[in-house]
mmCIF file of C-alpha atoms in Angstrom:
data_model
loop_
_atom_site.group_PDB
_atom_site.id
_atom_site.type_symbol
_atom_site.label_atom_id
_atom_site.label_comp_id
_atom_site.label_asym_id
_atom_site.label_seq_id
_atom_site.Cartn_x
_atom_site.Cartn_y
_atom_site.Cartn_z
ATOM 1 C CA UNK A 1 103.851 93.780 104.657
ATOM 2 C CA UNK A 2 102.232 93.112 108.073
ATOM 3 C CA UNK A 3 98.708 94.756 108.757
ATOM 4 C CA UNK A 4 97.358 94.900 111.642
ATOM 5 C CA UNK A 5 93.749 96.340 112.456
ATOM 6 C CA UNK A 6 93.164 97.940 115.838
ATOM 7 C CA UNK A 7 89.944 98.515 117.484
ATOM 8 C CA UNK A 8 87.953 100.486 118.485
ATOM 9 C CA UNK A 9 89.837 103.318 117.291
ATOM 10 C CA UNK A 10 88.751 105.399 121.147
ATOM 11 C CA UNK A 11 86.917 104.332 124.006
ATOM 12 C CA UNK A 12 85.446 106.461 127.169
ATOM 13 C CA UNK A 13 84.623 104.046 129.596
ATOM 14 C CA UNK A 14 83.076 104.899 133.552
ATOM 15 C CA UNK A 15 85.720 104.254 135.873
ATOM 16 C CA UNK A 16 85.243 100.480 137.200
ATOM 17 C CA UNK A 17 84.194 98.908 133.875
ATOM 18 C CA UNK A 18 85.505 96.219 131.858
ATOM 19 C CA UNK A 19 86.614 97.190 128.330
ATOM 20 C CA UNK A 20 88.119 94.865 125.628
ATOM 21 C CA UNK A 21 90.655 96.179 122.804
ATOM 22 C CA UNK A 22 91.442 93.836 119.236
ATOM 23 C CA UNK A 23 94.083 93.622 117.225
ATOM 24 C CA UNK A 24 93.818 91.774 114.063
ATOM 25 C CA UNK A 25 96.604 90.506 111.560
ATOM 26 C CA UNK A 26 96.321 89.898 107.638
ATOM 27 C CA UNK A 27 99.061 87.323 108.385
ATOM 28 C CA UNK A 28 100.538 84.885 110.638
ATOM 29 C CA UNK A 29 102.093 86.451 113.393
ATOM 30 C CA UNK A 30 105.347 85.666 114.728
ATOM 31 C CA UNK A 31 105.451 87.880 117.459
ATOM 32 C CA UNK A 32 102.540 90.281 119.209
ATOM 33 C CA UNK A 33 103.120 92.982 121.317
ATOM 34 C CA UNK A 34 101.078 95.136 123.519
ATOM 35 C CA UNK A 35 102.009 98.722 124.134
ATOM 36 C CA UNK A 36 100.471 101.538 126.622
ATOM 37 C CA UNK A 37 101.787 105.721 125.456
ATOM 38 C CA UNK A 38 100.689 108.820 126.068
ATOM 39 C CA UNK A 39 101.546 110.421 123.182
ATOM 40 C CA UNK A 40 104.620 112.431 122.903
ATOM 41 C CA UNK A 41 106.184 110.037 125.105
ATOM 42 C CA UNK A 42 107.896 106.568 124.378
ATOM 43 C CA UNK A 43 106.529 102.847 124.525
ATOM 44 C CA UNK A 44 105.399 101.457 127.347
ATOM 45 C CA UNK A 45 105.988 97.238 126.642
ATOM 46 C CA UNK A 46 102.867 95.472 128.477
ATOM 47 C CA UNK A 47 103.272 91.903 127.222
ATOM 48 C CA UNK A 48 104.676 89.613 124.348
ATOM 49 C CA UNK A 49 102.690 86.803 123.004
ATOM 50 C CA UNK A 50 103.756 83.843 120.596
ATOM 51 C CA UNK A 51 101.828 80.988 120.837
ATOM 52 C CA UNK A 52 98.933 80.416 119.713
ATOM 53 C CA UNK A 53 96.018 80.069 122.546
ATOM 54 C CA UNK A 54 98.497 82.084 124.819
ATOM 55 C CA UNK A 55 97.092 84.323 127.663
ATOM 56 C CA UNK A 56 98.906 86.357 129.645
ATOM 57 C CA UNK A 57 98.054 89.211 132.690
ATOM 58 C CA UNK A 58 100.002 91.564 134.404
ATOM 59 C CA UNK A 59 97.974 93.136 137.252
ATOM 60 C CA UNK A 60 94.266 93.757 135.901
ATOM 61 C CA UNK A 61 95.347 93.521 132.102
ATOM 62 C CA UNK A 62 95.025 90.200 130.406
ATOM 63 C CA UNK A 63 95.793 89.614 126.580
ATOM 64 C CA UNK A 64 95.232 87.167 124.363
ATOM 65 C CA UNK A 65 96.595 85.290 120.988
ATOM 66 C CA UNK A 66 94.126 83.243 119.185
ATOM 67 C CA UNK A 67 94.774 79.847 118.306
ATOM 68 C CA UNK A 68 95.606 81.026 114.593
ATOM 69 C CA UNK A 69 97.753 83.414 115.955
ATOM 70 C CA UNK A 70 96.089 86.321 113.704
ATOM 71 C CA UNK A 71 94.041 87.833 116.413
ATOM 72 C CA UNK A 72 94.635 89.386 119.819
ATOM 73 C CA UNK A 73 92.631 91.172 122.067
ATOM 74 C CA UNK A 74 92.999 92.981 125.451
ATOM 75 C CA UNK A 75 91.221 93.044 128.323
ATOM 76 C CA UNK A 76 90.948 95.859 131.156
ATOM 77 C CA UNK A 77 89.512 94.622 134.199
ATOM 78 C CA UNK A 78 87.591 97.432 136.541
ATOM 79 C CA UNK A 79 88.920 100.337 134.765
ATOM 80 C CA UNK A 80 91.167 103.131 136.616
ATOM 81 C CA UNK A 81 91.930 106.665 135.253
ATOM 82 C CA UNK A 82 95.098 105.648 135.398
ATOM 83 C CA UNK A 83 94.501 102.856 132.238
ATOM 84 C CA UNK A 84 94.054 106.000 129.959
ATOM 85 C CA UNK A 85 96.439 106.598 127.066
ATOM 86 C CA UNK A 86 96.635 104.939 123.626
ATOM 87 C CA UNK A 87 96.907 101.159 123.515
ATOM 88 C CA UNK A 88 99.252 100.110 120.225
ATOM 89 C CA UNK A 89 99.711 96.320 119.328
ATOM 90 C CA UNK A 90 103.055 95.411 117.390
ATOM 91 C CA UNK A 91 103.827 92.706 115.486
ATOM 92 C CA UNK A 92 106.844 90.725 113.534
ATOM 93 C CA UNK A 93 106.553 88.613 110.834
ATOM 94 C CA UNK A 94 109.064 85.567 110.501
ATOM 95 C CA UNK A 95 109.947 86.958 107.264
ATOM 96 C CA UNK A 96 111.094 90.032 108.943
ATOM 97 C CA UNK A 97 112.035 89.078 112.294
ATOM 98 C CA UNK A 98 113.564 92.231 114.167
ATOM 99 C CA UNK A 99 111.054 94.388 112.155
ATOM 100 C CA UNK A 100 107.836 95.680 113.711
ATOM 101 C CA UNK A 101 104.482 97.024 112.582
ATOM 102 C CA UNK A 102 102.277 98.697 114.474
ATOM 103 C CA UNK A 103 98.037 99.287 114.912
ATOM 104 C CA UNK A 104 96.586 102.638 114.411
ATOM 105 C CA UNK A 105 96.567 102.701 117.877
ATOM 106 C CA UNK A 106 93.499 102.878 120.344
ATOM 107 C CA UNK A 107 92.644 105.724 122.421
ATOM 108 C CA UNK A 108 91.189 104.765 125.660
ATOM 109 C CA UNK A 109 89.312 107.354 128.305
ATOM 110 C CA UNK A 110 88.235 106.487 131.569
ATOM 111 C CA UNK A 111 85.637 108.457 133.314
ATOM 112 C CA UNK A 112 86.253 109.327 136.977
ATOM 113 C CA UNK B 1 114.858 96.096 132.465
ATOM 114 C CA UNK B 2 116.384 96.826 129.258
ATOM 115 C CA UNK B 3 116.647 100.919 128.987
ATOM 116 C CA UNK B 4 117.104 102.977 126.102
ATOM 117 C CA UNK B 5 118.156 106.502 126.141
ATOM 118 C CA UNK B 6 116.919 109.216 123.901
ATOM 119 C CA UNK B 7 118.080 112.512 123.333
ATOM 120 C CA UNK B 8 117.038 115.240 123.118
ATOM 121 C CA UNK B 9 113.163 114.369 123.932
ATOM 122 C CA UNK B 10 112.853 117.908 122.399
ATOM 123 C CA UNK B 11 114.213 120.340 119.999
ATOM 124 C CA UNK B 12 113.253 123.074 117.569
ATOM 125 C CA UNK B 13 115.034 124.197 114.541
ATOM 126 C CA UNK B 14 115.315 126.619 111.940
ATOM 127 C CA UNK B 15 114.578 125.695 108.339
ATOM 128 C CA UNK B 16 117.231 124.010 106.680
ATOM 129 C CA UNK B 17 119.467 123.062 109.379
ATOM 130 C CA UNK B 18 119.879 119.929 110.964
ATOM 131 C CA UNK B 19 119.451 118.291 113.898
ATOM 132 C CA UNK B 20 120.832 115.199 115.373
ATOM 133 C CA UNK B 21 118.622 112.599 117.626
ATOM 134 C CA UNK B 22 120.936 109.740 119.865
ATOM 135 C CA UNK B 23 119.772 106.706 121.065
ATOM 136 C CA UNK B 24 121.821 104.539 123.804
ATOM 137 C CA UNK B 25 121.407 101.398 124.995
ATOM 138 C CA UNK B 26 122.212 101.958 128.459
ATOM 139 C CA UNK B 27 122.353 97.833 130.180
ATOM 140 C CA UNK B 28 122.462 95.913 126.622
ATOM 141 C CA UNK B 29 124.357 95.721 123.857
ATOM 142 C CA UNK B 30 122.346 96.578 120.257
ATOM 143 C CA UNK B 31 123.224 95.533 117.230
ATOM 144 C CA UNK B 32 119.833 96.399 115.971
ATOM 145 C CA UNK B 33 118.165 99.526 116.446
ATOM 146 C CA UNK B 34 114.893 100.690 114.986
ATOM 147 C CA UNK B 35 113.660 104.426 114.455
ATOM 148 C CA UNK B 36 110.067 105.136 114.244
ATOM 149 C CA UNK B 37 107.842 108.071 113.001
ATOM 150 C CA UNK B 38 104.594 109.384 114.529
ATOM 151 C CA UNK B 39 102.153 111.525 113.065
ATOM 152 C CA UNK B 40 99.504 112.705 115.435
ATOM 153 C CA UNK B 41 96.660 110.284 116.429
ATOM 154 C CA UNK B 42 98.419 108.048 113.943
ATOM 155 C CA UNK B 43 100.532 104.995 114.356
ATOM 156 C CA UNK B 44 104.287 104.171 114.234
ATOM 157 C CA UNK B 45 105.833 104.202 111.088
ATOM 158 C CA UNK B 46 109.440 102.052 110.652
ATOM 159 C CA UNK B 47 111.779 104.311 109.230
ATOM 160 C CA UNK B 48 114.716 101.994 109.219
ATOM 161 C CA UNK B 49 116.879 99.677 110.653
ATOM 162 C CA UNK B 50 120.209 100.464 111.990
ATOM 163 C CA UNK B 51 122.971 98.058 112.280
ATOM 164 C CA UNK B 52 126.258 98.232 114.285
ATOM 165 C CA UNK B 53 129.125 98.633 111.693
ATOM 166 C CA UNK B 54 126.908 98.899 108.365
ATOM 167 C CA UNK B 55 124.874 100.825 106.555
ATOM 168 C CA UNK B 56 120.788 101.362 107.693
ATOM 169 C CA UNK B 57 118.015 99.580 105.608
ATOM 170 C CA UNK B 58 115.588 102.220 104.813
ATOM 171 C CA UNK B 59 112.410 101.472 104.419
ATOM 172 C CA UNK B 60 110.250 102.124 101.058
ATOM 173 C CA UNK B 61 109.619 105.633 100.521
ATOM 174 C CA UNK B 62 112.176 107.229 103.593
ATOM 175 C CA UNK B 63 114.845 109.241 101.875
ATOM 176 C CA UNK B 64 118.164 107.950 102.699
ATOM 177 C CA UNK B 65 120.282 111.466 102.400
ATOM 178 C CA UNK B 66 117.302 113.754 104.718
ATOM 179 C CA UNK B 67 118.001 110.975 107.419
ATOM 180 C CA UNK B 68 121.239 109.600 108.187
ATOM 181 C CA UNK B 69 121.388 106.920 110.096
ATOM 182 C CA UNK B 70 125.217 106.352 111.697
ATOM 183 C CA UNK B 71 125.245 102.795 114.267
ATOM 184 C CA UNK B 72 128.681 103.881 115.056
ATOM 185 C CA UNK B 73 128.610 101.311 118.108
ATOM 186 C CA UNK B 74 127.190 98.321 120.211
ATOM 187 C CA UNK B 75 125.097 101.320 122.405
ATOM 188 C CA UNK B 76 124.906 104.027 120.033
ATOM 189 C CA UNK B 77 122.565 105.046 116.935
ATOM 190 C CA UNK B 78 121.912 108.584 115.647
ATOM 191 C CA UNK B 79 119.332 109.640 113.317
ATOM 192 C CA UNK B 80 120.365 113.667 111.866
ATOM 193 C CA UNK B 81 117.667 115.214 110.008
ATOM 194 C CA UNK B 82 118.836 117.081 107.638
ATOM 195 C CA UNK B 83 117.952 120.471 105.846
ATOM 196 C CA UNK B 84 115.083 120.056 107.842
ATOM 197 C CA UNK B 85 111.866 121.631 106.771
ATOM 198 C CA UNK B 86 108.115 121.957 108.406
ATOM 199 C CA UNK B 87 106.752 118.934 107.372
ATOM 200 C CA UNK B 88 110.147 117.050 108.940
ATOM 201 C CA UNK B 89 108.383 118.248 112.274
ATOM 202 C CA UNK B 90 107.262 114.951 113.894
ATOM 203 C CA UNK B 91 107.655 112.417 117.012
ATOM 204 C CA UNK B 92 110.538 110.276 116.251
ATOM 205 C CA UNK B 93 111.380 107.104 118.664
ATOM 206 C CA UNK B 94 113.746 104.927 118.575
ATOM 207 C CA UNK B 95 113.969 100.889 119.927
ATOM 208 C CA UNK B 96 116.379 98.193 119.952
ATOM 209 C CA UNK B 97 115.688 94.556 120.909
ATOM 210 C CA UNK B 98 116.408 93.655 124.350
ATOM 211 C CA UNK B 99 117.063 90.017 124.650
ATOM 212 C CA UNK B 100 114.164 88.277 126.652
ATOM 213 C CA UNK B 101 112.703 91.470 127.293
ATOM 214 C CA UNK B 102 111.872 91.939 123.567
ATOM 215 C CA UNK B 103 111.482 95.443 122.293
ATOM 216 C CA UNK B 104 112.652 98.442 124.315
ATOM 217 C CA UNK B 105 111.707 102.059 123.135
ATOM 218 C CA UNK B 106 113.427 105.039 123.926
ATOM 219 C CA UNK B 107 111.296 107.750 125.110
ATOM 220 C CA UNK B 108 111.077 109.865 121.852
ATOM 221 C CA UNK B 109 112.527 113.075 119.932
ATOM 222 C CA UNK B 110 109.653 115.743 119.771
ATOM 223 C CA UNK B 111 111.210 117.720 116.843
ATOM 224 C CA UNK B 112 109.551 120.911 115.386
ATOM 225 C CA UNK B 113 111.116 123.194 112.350
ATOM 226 C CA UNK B 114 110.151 126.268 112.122
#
């Protein structure tokens, strides 16, 4: 099955600052997802990435798929309260296309 | 975008009855639909995959009779938890595959047996 590795597992940053979460596969992945909840509530979808190299950013959040495709990371640029919340990253195999697997999840504070 | 309905976002039950969670896809049409578990401070955990007009695929470990899974239609999957006990008591969320918008969760079934 698909593993992914999420860290940090929490972060308290001071408002403003740049912070950097990773997400990192056992396996190939087909598909990665990025995904912002407060929890208790549903998925918020940030970005889908599938090629390998592939960068993408929506307002100050930029992620990234490594060339290998086994290993994303995301990037917060000048940190708002509003960021806060737990960060999950998602994946699909090809073998089980349709099929997700999730991170542990990181939990992400940002200091007023 | 793609939305995806789920009801009720909350509900509490007595032992050993059973509840019923829906999930619509309110734009799209789903042939797949996914439900989820969630522990707290933990991570999603696939349950199983419901498909329009057949039977779920469960995953390893989920017991097929405590949750039914019925993908009646193209917009429409229900999870019932049944004889629900304490330890059923969980976050439950439900997604479906939205085209070119990939996946779309609903906005999750707080469910707590008492």
């Amino acid at each position: 099955s698909q593993e992914l590795e999420q860290s940090p597992q929490s972060l308290i940053v001071q408002e403003g600052k740049n912070l950097t979460i990773n997400c990192t596969s056992s396996k190939t992945l087909y598909g990665l997802y990025w995904y912002k909840q407060k929890y208790g509530e549903g998925l918020i979808f940030l970005m889908m990435l599938q090629k390998g190299g592939e960068e993408k950013s929506h307002e100050k959040i930029t992620a990234k798929l490594d060339e290998k495709k086994q290993q994303s990371s995301l990037h917060i640029t000048a940190s708002q309260p509003s960021h806060a919340g737990i960060y999950l990253c998602g994946a699909e195999s090809n073998t089980n296309a349709g099929k997700s697997t999730f991170g542990d999840g990181t939990t992400l504070t940002v200091k007023p | 975008g793609a939305v995806v309905s789920q009801h009720p976002s909350r509900v509490i039950c007595k032992s050993g009855t059973s509840v019923k969670i829906e999930c619509r896809s309110l734009d799209f049409q789903a042939t797949t639909m996914f439900w989820y578990r969630q522990f707290p401070k933990q991570s999603l955990m696939l349950m199983a995959t419901s498909n329009e007009g057949s039977k779920a695929t469960y995953e390893q470990g989920v017991e097929k009779d405590k949750f039914l899974i019925n993908h009646a239609s193209l917009t429409l999957s229900t999870l019932t938890v049944t004889s629900a006990h304490p330890e059923d008591s969980s976050f439950y969320i439900c997604s479906a595959i939205a085209g070119a918008d990939g996946y779309t969760f609903g906005s999750g079934t707080r469910l707590t047996v008492v």
